[in-house]
């Protein structure tokens, strides 16, 4: 805990020095960021849901020793599947289930290619991220445009959308389930031991391939669930640039590292991160500062909070 607090202080001090030297008052900027970033709980919690699930999408495979940057496409496909399923069935919970399964199958693609073809999951994920972005964008523009708002997809009816507190509660339950799986089941033990030492897992009679397949399926499933909850509880659909979901999967990497790849820590990390993002938007509105200013602050703080854990993680893999 002390290490985390120290890292946070160093991050904010470093960002403050940069703000000072480029002509901004750090105290004023931080006051705006924290005052407006955390003052509306329902919006804050609803904004944290997608990055919380994206954090799990990164962290579960990371515990198995694999770098899942495919959370972006997994989140896209989960949100899109939820939208279509919910729109035509009228049942948002069926939409959430299909969103999880769609994301899980996407994660399984990375796992199968890694296990049976030896293809690095990072390379595969980069290609699939862009491929999925354009495929979904094409499907929206070609088949699922809103006839009333042509710059928007069809939408989940407002009367069946989930409330912010409901989506956040479901996300927290999902994190608790992930914690139980990782730390209190044989599968979780296999995932963690395979990540710490592949040879030790084999020697112990465990199956590291199983760890890869299950960890990437679960990671993809959680990213898909994040996209589904984001659509079903916050934005109701996609715009024709997909800006409503773009980048959320990548944000999960920082959230996962800040949460120390622990599902319970990721809950707090996602709330903190979302507050900074919301506060950063208010900094732009209140001071007229360019968007990159808030990005600088958030980036430095996340790096400061993540470096100690990332360093230990890398060293453990190398040794």
mmCIF file of N, CA and C in Angstrom, residues 130-245:
data_model
loop_
_atom_site.group_PDB
_atom_site.id
_atom_site.type_symbol
_atom_site.label_atom_id
_atom_site.label_comp_id
_atom_site.label_asym_id
_atom_site.label_seq_id
_atom_site.Cartn_x
_atom_site.Cartn_y
_atom_site.Cartn_z
ATOM 1 N N UNK A 130 -7.964 -4.244 -35.731
ATOM 2 C CA UNK A 130 -8.323 -3.373 -36.861
ATOM 3 C C UNK A 130 -9.344 -4.035 -37.779
ATOM 4 N N UNK A 131 -9.195 -5.322 -37.997
ATOM 5 C CA UNK A 131 -10.149 -6.044 -38.847
ATOM 6 C C UNK A 131 -11.555 -5.958 -38.266
ATOM 7 N N UNK A 132 -11.678 -6.152 -36.965
ATOM 8 C CA UNK A 132 -12.980 -6.107 -36.306
ATOM 9 C C UNK A 132 -13.573 -4.708 -36.344
ATOM 10 N N UNK A 133 -12.743 -3.718 -36.129
ATOM 11 C CA UNK A 133 -13.214 -2.323 -36.168
ATOM 12 C C UNK A 133 -13.898 -2.036 -37.502
ATOM 13 N N UNK A 134 -13.246 -2.382 -38.590
ATOM 14 C CA UNK A 134 -13.797 -2.047 -39.906
ATOM 15 C C UNK A 134 -14.962 -2.951 -40.301
ATOM 16 N N UNK A 135 -14.939 -4.198 -39.861
ATOM 17 C CA UNK A 135 -16.067 -5.088 -40.168
ATOM 18 C C UNK A 135 -17.331 -4.593 -39.468
ATOM 19 N N UNK A 136 -17.225 -4.265 -38.192
ATOM 20 C CA UNK A 136 -18.399 -3.786 -37.455
ATOM 21 C C UNK A 136 -18.861 -2.443 -38.000
ATOM 22 N N UNK A 137 -17.914 -1.580 -38.340
ATOM 23 C CA UNK A 137 -18.271 -0.294 -38.929
ATOM 24 C C UNK A 137 -19.027 -0.501 -40.242
ATOM 25 N N UNK A 138 -18.569 -1.448 -41.041
ATOM 26 C CA UNK A 138 -19.255 -1.758 -42.311
ATOM 27 C C UNK A 138 -20.664 -2.287 -42.053
ATOM 28 N N UNK A 139 -20.797 -3.198 -41.090
ATOM 29 C CA UNK A 139 -22.113 -3.765 -40.792
ATOM 30 C C UNK A 139 -23.086 -2.688 -40.313
ATOM 31 N N UNK A 140 -22.593 -1.763 -39.494
ATOM 32 C CA UNK A 140 -23.453 -0.677 -39.018
ATOM 33 C C UNK A 140 -23.911 0.192 -40.178
ATOM 34 N N UNK A 141 -22.968 0.598 -41.024
ATOM 35 C CA UNK A 141 -23.285 1.494 -42.134
ATOM 36 C C UNK A 141 -24.162 0.821 -43.184
ATOM 37 N N UNK A 142 -23.982 -0.478 -43.367
ATOM 38 C CA UNK A 142 -24.698 -1.191 -44.425
ATOM 39 C C UNK A 142 -26.057 -1.720 -43.980
ATOM 40 N N UNK A 143 -26.133 -2.231 -42.745
ATOM 41 C CA UNK A 143 -27.340 -2.955 -42.354
ATOM 42 C C UNK A 143 -28.045 -2.432 -41.094
ATOM 43 N N UNK A 144 -27.331 -1.726 -40.239
ATOM 44 C CA UNK A 144 -27.916 -1.423 -38.934
ATOM 45 C C UNK A 144 -27.930 0.069 -38.599
ATOM 46 N N UNK A 145 -28.085 0.911 -39.609
ATOM 47 C CA UNK A 145 -28.183 2.346 -39.355
ATOM 48 C C UNK A 145 -29.546 2.697 -38.771
ATOM 49 N N UNK A 146 -29.555 3.692 -37.928
ATOM 50 C CA UNK A 146 -30.796 4.210 -37.367
ATOM 51 C C UNK A 146 -31.467 5.103 -38.410
ATOM 52 N N UNK A 147 -32.683 4.772 -38.837
ATOM 53 C CA UNK A 147 -33.332 5.579 -39.884
ATOM 54 C C UNK A 147 -33.644 7.010 -39.460
ATOM 55 N N UNK A 148 -33.730 7.227 -38.146
ATOM 56 C CA UNK A 148 -34.024 8.577 -37.645
ATOM 57 C C UNK A 148 -32.740 9.379 -37.454
ATOM 58 N N UNK A 149 -31.679 8.703 -37.002
ATOM 59 C CA UNK A 149 -30.379 9.336 -36.817
ATOM 60 C C UNK A 149 -29.348 8.580 -37.661
ATOM 61 N N UNK A 150 -29.169 8.968 -38.911
ATOM 62 C CA UNK A 150 -28.313 8.197 -39.824
ATOM 63 C C UNK A 150 -26.827 8.187 -39.461
ATOM 64 N N UNK A 151 -26.436 9.003 -38.497
ATOM 65 C CA UNK A 151 -25.045 8.959 -38.031
ATOM 66 C C UNK A 151 -24.901 8.000 -36.854
ATOM 67 N N UNK A 152 -25.947 7.216 -36.593
ATOM 68 C CA UNK A 152 -25.968 6.352 -35.425
ATOM 69 C C UNK A 152 -26.549 4.998 -35.806
ATOM 70 N N UNK A 153 -26.149 3.967 -35.078
ATOM 71 C CA UNK A 153 -26.708 2.637 -35.322
ATOM 72 C C UNK A 153 -28.102 2.543 -34.717
ATOM 73 N N UNK A 154 -28.735 1.403 -34.959
ATOM 74 C CA UNK A 154 -29.951 1.113 -34.208
ATOM 75 C C UNK A 154 -29.608 1.131 -32.725
ATOM 76 N N UNK A 155 -30.591 1.373 -31.876
ATOM 77 C CA UNK A 155 -30.316 1.546 -30.453
ATOM 78 C C UNK A 155 -31.169 0.623 -29.593
ATOM 79 N N UNK A 156 -30.632 0.286 -28.448
ATOM 80 C CA UNK A 156 -31.412 -0.445 -27.458
ATOM 81 C C UNK A 156 -32.464 0.506 -26.907
ATOM 82 N N UNK A 157 -33.724 0.111 -26.865
ATOM 83 C CA UNK A 157 -34.768 0.994 -26.325
ATOM 84 C C UNK A 157 -34.453 1.440 -24.905
ATOM 85 N N UNK A 158 -34.691 2.703 -24.642
ATOM 86 C CA UNK A 158 -34.356 3.268 -23.334
ATOM 87 C C UNK A 158 -35.054 2.549 -22.179
ATOM 88 N N UNK A 159 -36.259 2.067 -22.435
ATOM 89 C CA UNK A 159 -37.022 1.462 -21.344
ATOM 90 C C UNK A 159 -36.454 0.127 -20.872
ATOM 91 N N UNK A 160 -35.604 -0.516 -21.682
ATOM 92 C CA UNK A 160 -35.029 -1.787 -21.228
ATOM 93 C C UNK A 160 -33.539 -1.661 -20.912
ATOM 94 N N UNK A 161 -32.983 -0.474 -21.033
ATOM 95 C CA UNK A 161 -31.578 -0.297 -20.688
ATOM 96 C C UNK A 161 -31.361 -0.433 -19.182
ATOM 97 N N UNK A 162 -30.166 -0.825 -18.821
ATOM 98 C CA UNK A 162 -29.813 -0.993 -17.409
ATOM 99 C C UNK A 162 -29.411 0.342 -16.794
ATOM 100 N N UNK A 163 -29.632 0.478 -15.509
ATOM 101 C CA UNK A 163 -29.233 1.700 -14.812
ATOM 102 C C UNK A 163 -27.726 1.662 -14.538
ATOM 103 N N UNK A 164 -27.107 2.824 -14.316
ATOM 104 C CA UNK A 164 -25.665 2.843 -14.016
ATOM 105 C C UNK A 164 -25.289 1.972 -12.829
ATOM 106 N N UNK A 165 -26.089 2.015 -11.783
ATOM 107 C CA UNK A 165 -25.754 1.221 -10.597
ATOM 108 C C UNK A 165 -25.908 -0.277 -10.860
ATOM 109 N N UNK A 166 -26.845 -0.632 -11.747
ATOM 110 C CA UNK A 166 -27.012 -2.050 -12.093
ATOM 111 C C UNK A 166 -25.806 -2.558 -12.866
ATOM 112 N N UNK A 167 -25.359 -1.795 -13.872
ATOM 113 C CA UNK A 167 -24.204 -2.238 -14.654
ATOM 114 C C UNK A 167 -22.957 -2.321 -13.777
ATOM 115 N N UNK A 168 -22.796 -1.360 -12.877
ATOM 116 C CA UNK A 168 -21.624 -1.396 -12.000
ATOM 117 C C UNK A 168 -21.695 -2.599 -11.060
ATOM 118 N N UNK A 169 -22.867 -2.879 -10.530
ATOM 119 C CA UNK A 169 -23.023 -4.038 -9.636
ATOM 120 C C UNK A 169 -22.702 -5.333 -10.367
ATOM 121 N N UNK A 170 -23.186 -5.469 -11.593
ATOM 122 C CA UNK A 170 -22.888 -6.666 -12.385
ATOM 123 C C UNK A 170 -21.396 -6.780 -12.668
ATOM 124 N N UNK A 171 -20.750 -5.648 -12.940
ATOM 125 C CA UNK A 171 -19.309 -5.662 -13.194
ATOM 126 C C UNK A 171 -18.536 -6.083 -11.947
ATOM 127 N N UNK A 172 -18.944 -5.593 -10.792
ATOM 128 C CA UNK A 172 -18.280 -5.972 -9.538
ATOM 129 C C UNK A 172 -18.472 -7.460 -9.266
ATOM 130 N N UNK A 173 -19.673 -7.967 -9.496
ATOM 131 C CA UNK A 173 -19.928 -9.403 -9.329
ATOM 132 C C UNK A 173 -19.022 -10.206 -10.257
ATOM 133 N N UNK A 174 -18.866 -9.720 -11.492
ATOM 134 C CA UNK A 174 -17.990 -10.393 -12.454
ATOM 135 C C UNK A 174 -16.545 -10.416 -11.954
ATOM 136 N N UNK A 175 -16.106 -9.317 -11.326
ATOM 137 C CA UNK A 175 -14.753 -9.267 -10.771
ATOM 138 C C UNK A 175 -14.591 -10.249 -9.611
ATOM 139 N N UNK A 176 -15.604 -10.346 -8.778
ATOM 140 C CA UNK A 176 -15.555 -11.278 -7.643
ATOM 141 C C UNK A 176 -15.491 -12.720 -8.150
ATOM 142 N N UNK A 177 -16.282 -13.016 -9.179
ATOM 143 C CA UNK A 177 -16.239 -14.362 -9.772
ATOM 144 C C UNK A 177 -14.849 -14.648 -10.329
ATOM 145 N N UNK A 178 -14.263 -13.644 -11.010
ATOM 146 C CA UNK A 178 -12.911 -13.807 -11.549
ATOM 147 C C UNK A 178 -11.909 -14.058 -10.432
ATOM 148 N N UNK A 179 -12.062 -13.356 -9.312
ATOM 149 C CA UNK A 179 -11.164 -13.545 -8.171
ATOM 150 C C UNK A 179 -11.265 -14.964 -7.634
ATOM 151 N N UNK A 180 -12.490 -15.444 -7.502
ATOM 152 C CA UNK A 180 -12.694 -16.811 -6.996
ATOM 153 C C UNK A 180 -12.072 -17.830 -7.956
ATOM 154 N N UNK A 181 -12.281 -17.639 -9.244
ATOM 155 C CA UNK A 181 -11.718 -18.567 -10.231
ATOM 156 C C UNK A 181 -10.192 -18.572 -10.153
ATOM 157 N N UNK A 182 -9.596 -17.394 -10.109
ATOM 158 C CA UNK A 182 -8.136 -17.280 -10.159
ATOM 159 C C UNK A 182 -7.466 -17.793 -8.884
ATOM 160 N N UNK A 183 -8.069 -17.518 -7.729
ATOM 161 C CA UNK A 183 -7.383 -17.804 -6.464
ATOM 162 C C UNK A 183 -7.980 -18.953 -5.653
ATOM 163 N N UNK A 184 -9.090 -19.521 -6.115
ATOM 164 C CA UNK A 184 -9.717 -20.575 -5.306
ATOM 165 C C UNK A 184 -10.187 -21.767 -6.135
ATOM 166 N N UNK A 185 -9.644 -21.945 -7.333
ATOM 167 C CA UNK A 185 -9.990 -23.115 -8.127
ATOM 168 C C UNK A 185 -8.729 -23.735 -8.723
ATOM 169 N N UNK A 186 -8.834 -24.983 -9.132
ATOM 170 C CA UNK A 186 -7.696 -25.661 -9.770
ATOM 171 C C UNK A 186 -7.318 -24.969 -11.074
ATOM 172 N N UNK A 187 -8.332 -24.509 -11.819
ATOM 173 C CA UNK A 187 -8.049 -23.797 -13.069
ATOM 174 C C UNK A 187 -7.227 -22.536 -12.793
ATOM 175 N N UNK A 188 -7.631 -21.794 -11.775
ATOM 176 C CA UNK A 188 -6.898 -20.583 -11.440
ATOM 177 C C UNK A 188 -5.464 -20.876 -11.019
ATOM 178 N N UNK A 189 -5.293 -21.951 -10.264
ATOM 179 C CA UNK A 189 -3.942 -22.344 -9.846
ATOM 180 C C UNK A 189 -3.097 -22.710 -11.067
ATOM 181 N N UNK A 190 -3.705 -23.410 -12.023
ATOM 182 C CA UNK A 190 -2.995 -23.777 -13.248
ATOM 183 C C UNK A 190 -2.585 -22.534 -14.027
ATOM 184 N N UNK A 191 -3.492 -21.567 -14.117
ATOM 185 C CA UNK A 191 -3.199 -20.319 -14.827
ATOM 186 C C UNK A 191 -2.034 -19.596 -14.168
ATOM 187 N N UNK A 192 -2.083 -19.454 -12.839
ATOM 188 C CA UNK A 192 -1.047 -18.693 -12.144
ATOM 189 C C UNK A 192 0.304 -19.409 -12.168
ATOM 190 N N UNK A 193 0.303 -20.721 -11.967
ATOM 191 C CA UNK A 193 1.567 -21.458 -11.971
ATOM 192 C C UNK A 193 2.179 -21.482 -13.366
ATOM 193 N N UNK A 194 1.343 -21.601 -14.395
ATOM 194 C CA UNK A 194 1.860 -21.595 -15.768
ATOM 195 C C UNK A 194 2.505 -20.258 -16.092
ATOM 196 N N UNK A 195 1.930 -19.188 -15.567
ATOM 197 C CA UNK A 195 2.503 -17.872 -15.800
ATOM 198 C C UNK A 195 3.817 -17.671 -15.066
ATOM 199 N N UNK A 196 3.922 -18.226 -13.862
ATOM 200 C CA UNK A 196 5.144 -18.078 -13.075
ATOM 201 C C UNK A 196 6.261 -18.977 -13.604
ATOM 202 N N UNK A 197 5.913 -20.199 -13.975
ATOM 203 C CA UNK A 197 6.929 -21.134 -14.468
ATOM 204 C C UNK A 197 6.263 -22.231 -15.295
ATOM 205 N N UNK A 198 6.441 -22.156 -16.594
ATOM 206 C CA UNK A 198 5.843 -23.143 -17.500
ATOM 207 C C UNK A 198 6.335 -24.552 -17.167
ATOM 208 N N UNK A 199 7.652 -24.681 -16.917
ATOM 209 C CA UNK A 199 8.224 -25.992 -16.640
ATOM 210 C C UNK A 199 7.716 -26.555 -15.321
ATOM 211 N N UNK A 200 7.537 -25.678 -14.336
ATOM 212 C CA UNK A 200 7.031 -26.138 -13.037
ATOM 213 C C UNK A 200 5.611 -26.666 -13.159
ATOM 214 N N UNK A 201 4.813 -26.001 -14.004
ATOM 215 C CA UNK A 201 3.442 -26.454 -14.210
ATOM 216 C C UNK A 201 3.422 -27.847 -14.833
ATOM 217 N N UNK A 202 4.288 -28.068 -15.818
ATOM 218 C CA UNK A 202 4.367 -29.388 -16.457
ATOM 219 C C UNK A 202 4.836 -30.434 -15.453
ATOM 220 N N UNK A 203 5.856 -30.078 -14.670
ATOM 221 C CA UNK A 203 6.403 -30.999 -13.665
ATOM 222 C C UNK A 203 5.360 -31.366 -12.619
ATOM 223 N N UNK A 204 4.469 -30.402 -12.300
ATOM 224 C CA UNK A 204 3.427 -30.644 -11.301
ATOM 225 C C UNK A 204 2.251 -31.436 -11.870
ATOM 226 N N UNK A 205 2.326 -31.799 -13.139
ATOM 227 C CA UNK A 205 1.260 -32.581 -13.746
ATOM 228 C C UNK A 205 0.100 -31.748 -14.268
ATOM 229 N N UNK A 206 0.301 -30.445 -14.364
ATOM 230 C CA UNK A 206 -0.735 -29.556 -14.880
ATOM 231 C C UNK A 206 -0.572 -29.379 -16.384
ATOM 232 N N UNK A 207 -1.571 -28.773 -16.993
ATOM 233 C CA UNK A 207 -1.564 -28.608 -18.445
ATOM 234 C C UNK A 207 -1.512 -27.127 -18.805
ATOM 235 N N UNK A 208 -0.325 -26.590 -19.125
ATOM 236 C CA UNK A 208 -0.205 -25.169 -19.459
ATOM 237 C C UNK A 208 -1.028 -24.762 -20.685
ATOM 238 N N UNK A 209 -1.222 -25.681 -21.608
ATOM 239 C CA UNK A 209 -2.061 -25.363 -22.771
ATOM 240 C C UNK A 209 -3.486 -25.028 -22.340
ATOM 241 N N UNK A 210 -3.950 -25.776 -21.363
ATOM 242 C CA UNK A 210 -5.272 -25.506 -20.805
ATOM 243 C C UNK A 210 -5.313 -24.108 -20.209
ATOM 244 N N UNK A 211 -4.223 -23.699 -19.571
ATOM 245 C CA UNK A 211 -4.160 -22.362 -18.982
ATOM 246 C C UNK A 211 -4.271 -21.293 -20.055
ATOM 247 N N UNK A 212 -3.599 -21.501 -21.174
ATOM 248 C CA UNK A 212 -3.653 -20.524 -22.268
ATOM 249 C C UNK A 212 -5.069 -20.410 -22.813
ATOM 250 N N UNK A 213 -5.658 -21.551 -23.119
ATOM 251 C CA UNK A 213 -6.988 -21.568 -23.728
ATOM 252 C C UNK A 213 -8.029 -20.934 -22.812
ATOM 253 N N UNK A 214 -8.027 -21.339 -21.556
ATOM 254 C CA UNK A 214 -9.041 -20.833 -20.628
ATOM 255 C C UNK A 214 -8.806 -19.371 -20.257
ATOM 256 N N UNK A 215 -7.543 -19.002 -20.077
ATOM 257 C CA UNK A 215 -7.273 -17.614 -19.671
ATOM 258 C C UNK A 215 -7.657 -16.634 -20.762
ATOM 259 N N UNK A 216 -7.362 -16.964 -22.013
ATOM 260 C CA UNK A 216 -7.715 -16.057 -23.106
ATOM 261 C C UNK A 216 -9.208 -16.096 -23.407
ATOM 262 N N UNK A 217 -9.850 -17.239 -23.187
ATOM 263 C CA UNK A 217 -11.306 -17.273 -23.332
ATOM 264 C C UNK A 217 -11.966 -16.412 -22.266
ATOM 265 N N UNK A 218 -11.521 -16.568 -21.013
ATOM 266 C CA UNK A 218 -12.096 -15.759 -19.937
ATOM 267 C C UNK A 218 -11.797 -14.280 -20.143
ATOM 268 N N UNK A 219 -10.552 -13.971 -20.512
ATOM 269 C CA UNK A 219 -10.193 -12.580 -20.754
ATOM 270 C C UNK A 219 -11.040 -11.962 -21.858
ATOM 271 N N UNK A 220 -11.165 -12.677 -22.965
ATOM 272 C CA UNK A 220 -12.007 -12.188 -24.059
ATOM 273 C C UNK A 220 -13.459 -12.066 -23.661
ATOM 274 N N UNK A 221 -13.917 -13.030 -22.852
ATOM 275 C CA UNK A 221 -15.302 -12.982 -22.395
ATOM 276 C C UNK A 221 -15.585 -11.763 -21.534
ATOM 277 N N UNK A 222 -14.642 -11.446 -20.651
ATOM 278 C CA UNK A 222 -14.836 -10.262 -19.804
ATOM 279 C C UNK A 222 -14.790 -8.976 -20.625
ATOM 280 N N UNK A 223 -13.924 -8.919 -21.620
ATOM 281 C CA UNK A 223 -13.910 -7.737 -22.490
ATOM 282 C C UNK A 223 -15.236 -7.616 -23.243
ATOM 283 N N UNK A 224 -15.735 -8.748 -23.752
ATOM 284 C CA UNK A 224 -17.022 -8.737 -24.429
ATOM 285 C C UNK A 224 -18.146 -8.307 -23.513
ATOM 286 N N UNK A 225 -18.094 -8.768 -22.260
ATOM 287 C CA UNK A 225 -19.096 -8.352 -21.280
ATOM 288 C C UNK A 225 -18.992 -6.855 -21.006
ATOM 289 N N UNK A 226 -17.755 -6.344 -20.976
ATOM 290 C CA UNK A 226 -17.568 -4.907 -20.782
ATOM 291 C C UNK A 226 -18.209 -4.095 -21.892
ATOM 292 N N UNK A 227 -18.014 -4.542 -23.141
ATOM 293 C CA UNK A 227 -18.655 -3.860 -24.260
ATOM 294 C C UNK A 227 -20.162 -3.949 -24.188
ATOM 295 N N UNK A 228 -20.662 -5.111 -23.781
ATOM 296 C CA UNK A 228 -22.107 -5.306 -23.666
ATOM 297 C C UNK A 228 -22.706 -4.408 -22.593
ATOM 298 N N UNK A 229 -22.058 -4.347 -21.434
ATOM 299 C CA UNK A 229 -22.554 -3.491 -20.348
ATOM 300 C C UNK A 229 -22.479 -2.015 -20.727
ATOM 301 N N UNK A 230 -21.444 -1.650 -21.459
ATOM 302 C CA UNK A 230 -21.288 -0.256 -21.894
ATOM 303 C C UNK A 230 -22.429 0.151 -22.824
ATOM 304 N N UNK A 231 -22.767 -0.744 -23.738
ATOM 305 C CA UNK A 231 -23.861 -0.458 -24.677
ATOM 306 C C UNK A 231 -25.207 -0.515 -23.958
ATOM 307 N N UNK A 232 -25.401 -1.525 -23.124
ATOM 308 C CA UNK A 232 -26.709 -1.735 -22.491
ATOM 309 C C UNK A 232 -26.988 -0.780 -21.343
ATOM 310 N N UNK A 233 -25.935 -0.151 -20.803
ATOM 311 C CA UNK A 233 -26.156 0.688 -19.639
ATOM 312 C C UNK A 233 -25.776 2.141 -19.786
ATOM 313 N N UNK A 234 -25.069 2.496 -20.890
ATOM 314 C CA UNK A 234 -24.589 3.872 -20.994
ATOM 315 C C UNK A 234 -24.900 4.530 -22.323
ATOM 316 N N UNK A 235 -24.495 3.915 -23.440
ATOM 317 C CA UNK A 235 -24.583 4.633 -24.729
ATOM 318 C C UNK A 235 -25.683 4.114 -25.650
ATOM 319 N N UNK A 236 -26.222 2.955 -25.422
ATOM 320 C CA UNK A 236 -27.360 2.345 -26.139
ATOM 321 C C UNK A 236 -27.077 1.939 -27.582
ATOM 322 N N UNK A 237 -25.948 2.326 -28.147
ATOM 323 C CA UNK A 237 -25.637 1.953 -29.516
ATOM 324 C C UNK A 237 -24.288 2.500 -29.941
ATOM 325 N N UNK A 238 -23.978 2.380 -31.236
ATOM 326 C CA UNK A 238 -22.712 2.850 -31.796
ATOM 327 C C UNK A 238 -22.962 4.066 -32.688
ATOM 328 N N UNK A 239 -22.031 5.015 -32.663
ATOM 329 C CA UNK A 239 -22.061 6.046 -33.702
ATOM 330 C C UNK A 239 -21.261 5.536 -34.893
ATOM 331 N N UNK A 240 -21.311 6.258 -36.006
ATOM 332 C CA UNK A 240 -20.710 5.758 -37.239
ATOM 333 C C UNK A 240 -19.193 5.916 -37.294
ATOM 334 N N UNK A 241 -18.587 6.368 -36.210
ATOM 335 C CA UNK A 241 -17.129 6.325 -36.095
ATOM 336 C C UNK A 241 -16.709 5.390 -34.959
ATOM 337 N N UNK A 242 -17.683 4.812 -34.276
ATOM 338 C CA UNK A 242 -17.462 3.920 -33.142
ATOM 339 C C UNK A 242 -16.697 4.602 -32.023
ATOM 340 N N UNK A 243 -16.832 5.916 -31.905
ATOM 341 C CA UNK A 243 -16.128 6.643 -30.852
ATOM 342 C C UNK A 243 -16.646 6.281 -29.466
ATOM 343 N N UNK A 244 -17.848 5.710 -29.390
ATOM 344 C CA UNK A 244 -18.417 5.339 -28.092
ATOM 345 C C UNK A 244 -17.644 4.215 -27.413
ATOM 346 N N UNK A 245 -16.930 3.416 -28.208
ATOM 347 C CA UNK A 245 -16.197 2.282 -27.627
ATOM 348 C C UNK A 245 -14.707 2.306 -27.961
#
